[in-house]
mmCIF file of C-alpha atoms in Angstrom:
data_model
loop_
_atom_site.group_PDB
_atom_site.id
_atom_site.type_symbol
_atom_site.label_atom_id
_atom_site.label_comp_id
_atom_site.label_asym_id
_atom_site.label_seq_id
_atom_site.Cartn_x
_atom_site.Cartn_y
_atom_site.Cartn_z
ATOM 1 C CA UNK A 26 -1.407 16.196 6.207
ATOM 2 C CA UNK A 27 1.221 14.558 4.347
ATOM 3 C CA UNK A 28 0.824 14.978 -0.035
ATOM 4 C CA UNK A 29 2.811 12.276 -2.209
ATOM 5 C CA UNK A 30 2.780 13.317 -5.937
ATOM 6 C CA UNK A 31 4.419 10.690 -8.078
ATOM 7 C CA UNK A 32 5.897 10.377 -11.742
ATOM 8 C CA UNK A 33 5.397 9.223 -14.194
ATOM 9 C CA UNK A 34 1.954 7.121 -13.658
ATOM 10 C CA UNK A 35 4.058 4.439 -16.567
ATOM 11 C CA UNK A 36 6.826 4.118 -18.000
ATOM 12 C CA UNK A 37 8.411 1.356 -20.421
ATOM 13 C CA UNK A 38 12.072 0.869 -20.916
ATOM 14 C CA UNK A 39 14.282 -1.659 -23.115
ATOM 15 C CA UNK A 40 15.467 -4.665 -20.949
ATOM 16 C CA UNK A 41 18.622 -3.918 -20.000
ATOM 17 C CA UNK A 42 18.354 -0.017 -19.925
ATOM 18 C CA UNK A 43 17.760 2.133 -16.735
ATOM 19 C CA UNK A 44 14.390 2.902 -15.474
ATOM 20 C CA UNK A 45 13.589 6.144 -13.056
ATOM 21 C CA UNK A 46 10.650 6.630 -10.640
ATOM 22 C CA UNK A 47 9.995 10.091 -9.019
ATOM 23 C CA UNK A 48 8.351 11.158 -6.008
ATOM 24 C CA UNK A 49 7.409 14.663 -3.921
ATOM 25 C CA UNK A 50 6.112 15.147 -0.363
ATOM 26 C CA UNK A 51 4.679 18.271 1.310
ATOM 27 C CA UNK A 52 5.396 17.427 4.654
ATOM 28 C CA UNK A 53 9.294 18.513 5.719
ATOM 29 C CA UNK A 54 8.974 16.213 8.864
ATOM 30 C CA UNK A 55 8.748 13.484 6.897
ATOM 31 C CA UNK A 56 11.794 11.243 7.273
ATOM 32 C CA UNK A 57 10.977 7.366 6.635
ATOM 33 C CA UNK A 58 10.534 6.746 2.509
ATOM 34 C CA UNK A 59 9.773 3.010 1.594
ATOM 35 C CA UNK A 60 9.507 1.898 -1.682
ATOM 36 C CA UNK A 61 6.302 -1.031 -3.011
ATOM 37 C CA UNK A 62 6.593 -3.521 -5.208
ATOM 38 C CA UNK A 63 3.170 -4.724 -6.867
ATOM 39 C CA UNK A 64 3.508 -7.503 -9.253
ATOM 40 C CA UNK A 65 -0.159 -8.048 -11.128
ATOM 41 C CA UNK A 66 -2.744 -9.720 -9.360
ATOM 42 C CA UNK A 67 -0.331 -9.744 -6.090
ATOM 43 C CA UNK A 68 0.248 -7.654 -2.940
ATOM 44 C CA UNK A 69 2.321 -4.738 -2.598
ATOM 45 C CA UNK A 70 5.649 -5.904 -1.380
ATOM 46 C CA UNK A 71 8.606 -3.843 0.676
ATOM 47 C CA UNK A 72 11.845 -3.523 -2.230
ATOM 48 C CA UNK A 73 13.729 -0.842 -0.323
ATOM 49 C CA UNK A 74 13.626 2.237 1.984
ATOM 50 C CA UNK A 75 15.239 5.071 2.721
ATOM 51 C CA UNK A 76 15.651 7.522 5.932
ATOM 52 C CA UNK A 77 16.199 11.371 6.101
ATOM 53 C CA UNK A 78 19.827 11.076 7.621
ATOM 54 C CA UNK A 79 21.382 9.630 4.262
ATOM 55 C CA UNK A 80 21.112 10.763 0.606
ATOM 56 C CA UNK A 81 21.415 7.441 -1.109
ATOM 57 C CA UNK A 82 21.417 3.824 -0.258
ATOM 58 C CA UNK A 83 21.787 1.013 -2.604
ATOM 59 C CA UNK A 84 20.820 -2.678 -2.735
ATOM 60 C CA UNK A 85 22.495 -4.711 -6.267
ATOM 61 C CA UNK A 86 20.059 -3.004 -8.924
ATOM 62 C CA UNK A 87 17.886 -0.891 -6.802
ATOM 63 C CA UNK A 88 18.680 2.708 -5.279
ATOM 64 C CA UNK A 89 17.176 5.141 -3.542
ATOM 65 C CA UNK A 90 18.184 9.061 -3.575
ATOM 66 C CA UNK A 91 16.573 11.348 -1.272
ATOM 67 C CA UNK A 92 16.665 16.113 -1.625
ATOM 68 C CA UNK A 93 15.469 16.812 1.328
ATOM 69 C CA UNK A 94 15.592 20.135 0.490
ATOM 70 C CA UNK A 95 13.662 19.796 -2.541
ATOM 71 C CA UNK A 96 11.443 17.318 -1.028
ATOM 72 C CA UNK A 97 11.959 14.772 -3.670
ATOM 73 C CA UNK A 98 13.627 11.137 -3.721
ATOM 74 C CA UNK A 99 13.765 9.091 -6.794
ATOM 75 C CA UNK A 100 13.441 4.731 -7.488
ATOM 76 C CA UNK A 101 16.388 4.087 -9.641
ATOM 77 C CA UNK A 102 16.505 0.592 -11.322
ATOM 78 C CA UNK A 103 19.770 -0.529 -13.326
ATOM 79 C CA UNK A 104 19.713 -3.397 -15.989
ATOM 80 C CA UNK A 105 16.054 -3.782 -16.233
ATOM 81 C CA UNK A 106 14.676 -7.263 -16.597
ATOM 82 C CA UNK A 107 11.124 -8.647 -17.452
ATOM 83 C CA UNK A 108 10.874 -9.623 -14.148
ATOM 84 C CA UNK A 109 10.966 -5.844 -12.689
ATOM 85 C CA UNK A 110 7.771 -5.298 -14.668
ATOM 86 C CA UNK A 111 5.099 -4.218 -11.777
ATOM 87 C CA UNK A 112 3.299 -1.110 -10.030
ATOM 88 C CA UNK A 113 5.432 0.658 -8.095
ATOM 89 C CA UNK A 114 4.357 2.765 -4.998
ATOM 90 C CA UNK A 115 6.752 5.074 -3.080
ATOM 91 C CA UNK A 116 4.884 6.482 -0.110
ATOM 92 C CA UNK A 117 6.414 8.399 2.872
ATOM 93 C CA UNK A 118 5.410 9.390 6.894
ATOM 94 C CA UNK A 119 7.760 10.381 9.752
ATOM 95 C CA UNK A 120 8.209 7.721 11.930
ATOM 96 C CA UNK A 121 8.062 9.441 14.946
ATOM 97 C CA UNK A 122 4.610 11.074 15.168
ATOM 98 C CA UNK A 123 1.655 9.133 14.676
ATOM 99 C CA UNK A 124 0.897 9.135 11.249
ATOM 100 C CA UNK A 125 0.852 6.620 8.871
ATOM 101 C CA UNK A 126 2.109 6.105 5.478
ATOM 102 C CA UNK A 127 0.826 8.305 2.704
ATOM 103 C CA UNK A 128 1.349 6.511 -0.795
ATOM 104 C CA UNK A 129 1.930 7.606 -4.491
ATOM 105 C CA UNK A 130 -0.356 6.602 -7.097
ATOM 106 C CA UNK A 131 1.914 4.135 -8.616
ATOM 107 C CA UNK A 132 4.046 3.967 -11.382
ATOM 108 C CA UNK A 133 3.424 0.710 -13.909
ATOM 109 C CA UNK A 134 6.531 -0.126 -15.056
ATOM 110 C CA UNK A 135 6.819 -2.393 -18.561
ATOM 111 C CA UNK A 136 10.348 -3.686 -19.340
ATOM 112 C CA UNK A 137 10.258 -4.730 -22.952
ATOM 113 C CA UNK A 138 12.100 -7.643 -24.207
ATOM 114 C CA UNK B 4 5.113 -16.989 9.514
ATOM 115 C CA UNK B 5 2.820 -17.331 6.902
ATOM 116 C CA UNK B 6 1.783 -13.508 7.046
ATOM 117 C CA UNK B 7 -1.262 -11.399 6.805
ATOM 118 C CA UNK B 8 -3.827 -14.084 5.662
ATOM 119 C CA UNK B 9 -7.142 -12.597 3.894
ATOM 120 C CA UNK B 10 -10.146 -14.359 2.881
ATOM 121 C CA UNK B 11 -12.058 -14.569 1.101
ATOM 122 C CA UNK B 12 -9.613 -14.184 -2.174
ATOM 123 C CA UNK B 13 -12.624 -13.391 -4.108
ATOM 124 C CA UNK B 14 -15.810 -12.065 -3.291
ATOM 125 C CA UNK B 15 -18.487 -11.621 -6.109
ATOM 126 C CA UNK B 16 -21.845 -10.054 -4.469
ATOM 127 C CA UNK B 17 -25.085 -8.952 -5.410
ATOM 128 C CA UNK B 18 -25.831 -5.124 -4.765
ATOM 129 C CA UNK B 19 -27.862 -4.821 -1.654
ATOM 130 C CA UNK B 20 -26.138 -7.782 0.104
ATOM 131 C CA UNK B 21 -23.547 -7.740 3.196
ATOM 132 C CA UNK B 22 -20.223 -8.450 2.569
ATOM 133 C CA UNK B 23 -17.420 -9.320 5.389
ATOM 134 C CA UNK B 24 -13.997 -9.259 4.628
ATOM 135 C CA UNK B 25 -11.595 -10.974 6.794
ATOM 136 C CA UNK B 26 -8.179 -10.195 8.162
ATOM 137 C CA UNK B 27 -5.610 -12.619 10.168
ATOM 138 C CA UNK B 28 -1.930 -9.864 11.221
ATOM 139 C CA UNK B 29 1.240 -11.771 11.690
ATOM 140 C CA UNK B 30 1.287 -11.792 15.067
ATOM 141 C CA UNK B 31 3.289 -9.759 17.451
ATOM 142 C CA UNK B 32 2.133 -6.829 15.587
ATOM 143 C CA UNK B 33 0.755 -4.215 16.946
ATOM 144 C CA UNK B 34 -0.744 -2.161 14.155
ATOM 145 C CA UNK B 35 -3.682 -2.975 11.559
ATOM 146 C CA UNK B 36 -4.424 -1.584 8.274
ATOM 147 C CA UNK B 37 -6.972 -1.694 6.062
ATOM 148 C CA UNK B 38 -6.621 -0.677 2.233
ATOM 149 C CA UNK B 39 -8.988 -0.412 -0.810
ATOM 150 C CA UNK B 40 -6.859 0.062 -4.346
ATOM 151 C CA UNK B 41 -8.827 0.509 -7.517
ATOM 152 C CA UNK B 42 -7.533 2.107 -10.786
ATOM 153 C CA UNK B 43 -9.075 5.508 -10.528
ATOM 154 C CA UNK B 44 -7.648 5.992 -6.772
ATOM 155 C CA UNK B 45 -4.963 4.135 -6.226
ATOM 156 C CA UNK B 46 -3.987 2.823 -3.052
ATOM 157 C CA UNK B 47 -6.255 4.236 0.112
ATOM 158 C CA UNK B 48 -6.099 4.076 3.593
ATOM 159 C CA UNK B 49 -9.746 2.949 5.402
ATOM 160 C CA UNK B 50 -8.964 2.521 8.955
ATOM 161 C CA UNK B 51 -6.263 1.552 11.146
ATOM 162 C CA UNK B 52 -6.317 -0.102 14.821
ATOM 163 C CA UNK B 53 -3.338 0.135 17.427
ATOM 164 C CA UNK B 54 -3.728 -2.720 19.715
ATOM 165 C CA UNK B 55 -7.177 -3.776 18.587
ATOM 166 C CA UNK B 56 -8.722 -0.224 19.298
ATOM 167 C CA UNK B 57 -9.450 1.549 15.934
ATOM 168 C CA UNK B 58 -7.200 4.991 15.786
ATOM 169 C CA UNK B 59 -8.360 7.056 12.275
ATOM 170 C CA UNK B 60 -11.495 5.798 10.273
ATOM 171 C CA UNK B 61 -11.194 8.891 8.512
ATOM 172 C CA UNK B 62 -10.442 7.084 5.332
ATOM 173 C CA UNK B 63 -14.182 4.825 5.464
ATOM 174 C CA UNK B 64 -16.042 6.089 2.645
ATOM 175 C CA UNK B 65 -19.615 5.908 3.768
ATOM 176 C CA UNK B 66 -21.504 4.590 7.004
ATOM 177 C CA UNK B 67 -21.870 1.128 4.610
ATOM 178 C CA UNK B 68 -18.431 0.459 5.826
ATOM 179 C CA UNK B 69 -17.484 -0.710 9.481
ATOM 180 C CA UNK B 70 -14.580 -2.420 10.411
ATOM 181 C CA UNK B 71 -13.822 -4.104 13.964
ATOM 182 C CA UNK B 72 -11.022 -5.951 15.678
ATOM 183 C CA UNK B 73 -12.027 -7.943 18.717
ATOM 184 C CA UNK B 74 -8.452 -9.850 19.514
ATOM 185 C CA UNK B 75 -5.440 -9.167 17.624
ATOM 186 C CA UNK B 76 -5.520 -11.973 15.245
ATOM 187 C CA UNK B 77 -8.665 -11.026 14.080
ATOM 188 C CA UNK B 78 -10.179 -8.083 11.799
ATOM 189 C CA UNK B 79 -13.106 -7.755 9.431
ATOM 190 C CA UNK B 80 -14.842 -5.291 7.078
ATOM 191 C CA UNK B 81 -17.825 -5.165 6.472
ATOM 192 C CA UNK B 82 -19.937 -3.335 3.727
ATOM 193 C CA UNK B 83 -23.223 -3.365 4.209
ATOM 194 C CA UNK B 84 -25.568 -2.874 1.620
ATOM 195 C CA UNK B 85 -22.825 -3.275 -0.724
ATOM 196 C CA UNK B 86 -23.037 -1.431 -4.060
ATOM 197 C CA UNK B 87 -21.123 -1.980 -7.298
ATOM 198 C CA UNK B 88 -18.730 1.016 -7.208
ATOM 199 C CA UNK B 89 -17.777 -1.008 -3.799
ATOM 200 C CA UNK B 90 -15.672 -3.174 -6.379
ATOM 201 C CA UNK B 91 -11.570 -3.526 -5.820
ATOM 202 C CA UNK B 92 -8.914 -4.944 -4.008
ATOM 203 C CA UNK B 93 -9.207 -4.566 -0.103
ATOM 204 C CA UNK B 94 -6.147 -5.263 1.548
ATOM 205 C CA UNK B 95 -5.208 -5.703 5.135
ATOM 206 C CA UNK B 96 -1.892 -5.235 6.435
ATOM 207 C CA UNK B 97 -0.231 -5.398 9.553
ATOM 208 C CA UNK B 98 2.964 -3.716 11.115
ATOM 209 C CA UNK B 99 5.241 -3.672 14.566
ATOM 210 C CA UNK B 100 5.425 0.024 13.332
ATOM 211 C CA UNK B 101 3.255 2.756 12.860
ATOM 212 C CA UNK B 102 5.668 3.517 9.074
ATOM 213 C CA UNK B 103 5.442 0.104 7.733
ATOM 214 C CA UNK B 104 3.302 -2.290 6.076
ATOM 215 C CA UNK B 105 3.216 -6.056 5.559
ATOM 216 C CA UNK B 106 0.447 -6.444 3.050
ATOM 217 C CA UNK B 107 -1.873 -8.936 2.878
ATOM 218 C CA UNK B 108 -2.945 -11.009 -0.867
ATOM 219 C CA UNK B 109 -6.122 -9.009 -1.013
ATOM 220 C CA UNK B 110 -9.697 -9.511 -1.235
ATOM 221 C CA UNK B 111 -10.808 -8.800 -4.904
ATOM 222 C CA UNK B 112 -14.595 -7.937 -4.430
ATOM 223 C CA UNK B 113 -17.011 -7.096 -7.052
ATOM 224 C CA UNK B 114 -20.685 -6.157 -6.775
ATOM 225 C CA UNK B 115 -22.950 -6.501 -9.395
#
């Protein structure tokens, strides 16, 4: 079945500086990459996702890159702010068999004021 | 919608006792998840349902644990006896899709 290692397990950045979440899979039919938001106490929320047929995709602070090759894809967050402080899960599955997703153990990210 | 709706919020138990957790999908969905997350292991898949009939269980840790879906606006969980390392978050979550997952607010249960 499908393996998602992720890095690092937490990371704290300046406010304002760039923050970097990394993720592998095992499976190469995996093609459907979602990223979790987890703010304390809270539930794991949807930020952004990512599909095998592009390399990037972008929404205002937040991007996604995907190596398929290298079986990798990567959370990028620009201008950190106090509010992006939370667990963040990146988990992965191919939509079209019938698996489900396989998560990362989270990444707890602190943006320091 | 209001969303996946879980209760209890919070469950405090004595070991030995029976504990149900409950589970409302937003509805139209198809698929049913349930989660446990604790520090140690993260995020874990127990059991999910397609259409009310339960697909992989492969994730229940012990015969303690049984989970059932009689309609599809209703699921529960139930650990019975419960014991302390039973303690986290159980979350249910619900999807139109098999790779997705609208998460409920969690049940935070602890044993003692």
């Amino acid at each position: 079945g499908e393996n998602v290692e992720q890095h690092p397990s937490t990371l704290s950045v300046q406010e304002g500086d760039s923050a970097v979440i990394k993720c592998t899979y095992s499976d190469s039919a995996s093609n459907y990459f979602p990223w979790y938001k987890q703010e304390l106490g809270k539930r794991p929320q949807l930020i952004i996702d990512i599909r095998s047929n592009v390399g990037e995709k972008k929404d205002q602070r937040i991007a996604v890159t995907l190596n398929k090759t290298a079986k990798h894809f990567s959370l990028h967050i620009t201008e950190t702010q106090p509010e992006d402080s939370a667990v963040y899960f990146c988990a992965a599955t191919s939509s079209g068999s019938a698996r489900q997703l396989t998560f990362g153990s989270g990444t707890q990210l602190t943006v320091l004021p | 919608d209001a969303g996946v709706i879980q209760s209890p919020r919070h469950e405090v138990t004595e070991m030995g006792q029976e504990v149900t957790l409950r589970c409302k999908p937003i509805s139209g969905h198809d698929y049913l998840f349930w989660y446990r997350q604790t520090m140690m292991r993260g995020l874990e898949l127990l059991i999910y349902f397609n259409n009310n009939v339960p697909i992989d269980d492969s994730g229940m840790p012990e015969d303690r644990f049984s989970a059932k879906m009689p309609n599809a606006s209703f699921s529960t969980l139930k650990i019975q006896p419960s014991e302390p390392r039973d303690s986290a978050v159980y979350f249910c979550a619900s999807s139109p899709r098999l790779a997705e997952a609208f998460f409920g607010q969690g049940t935070r249960l602890t044993v003692v």
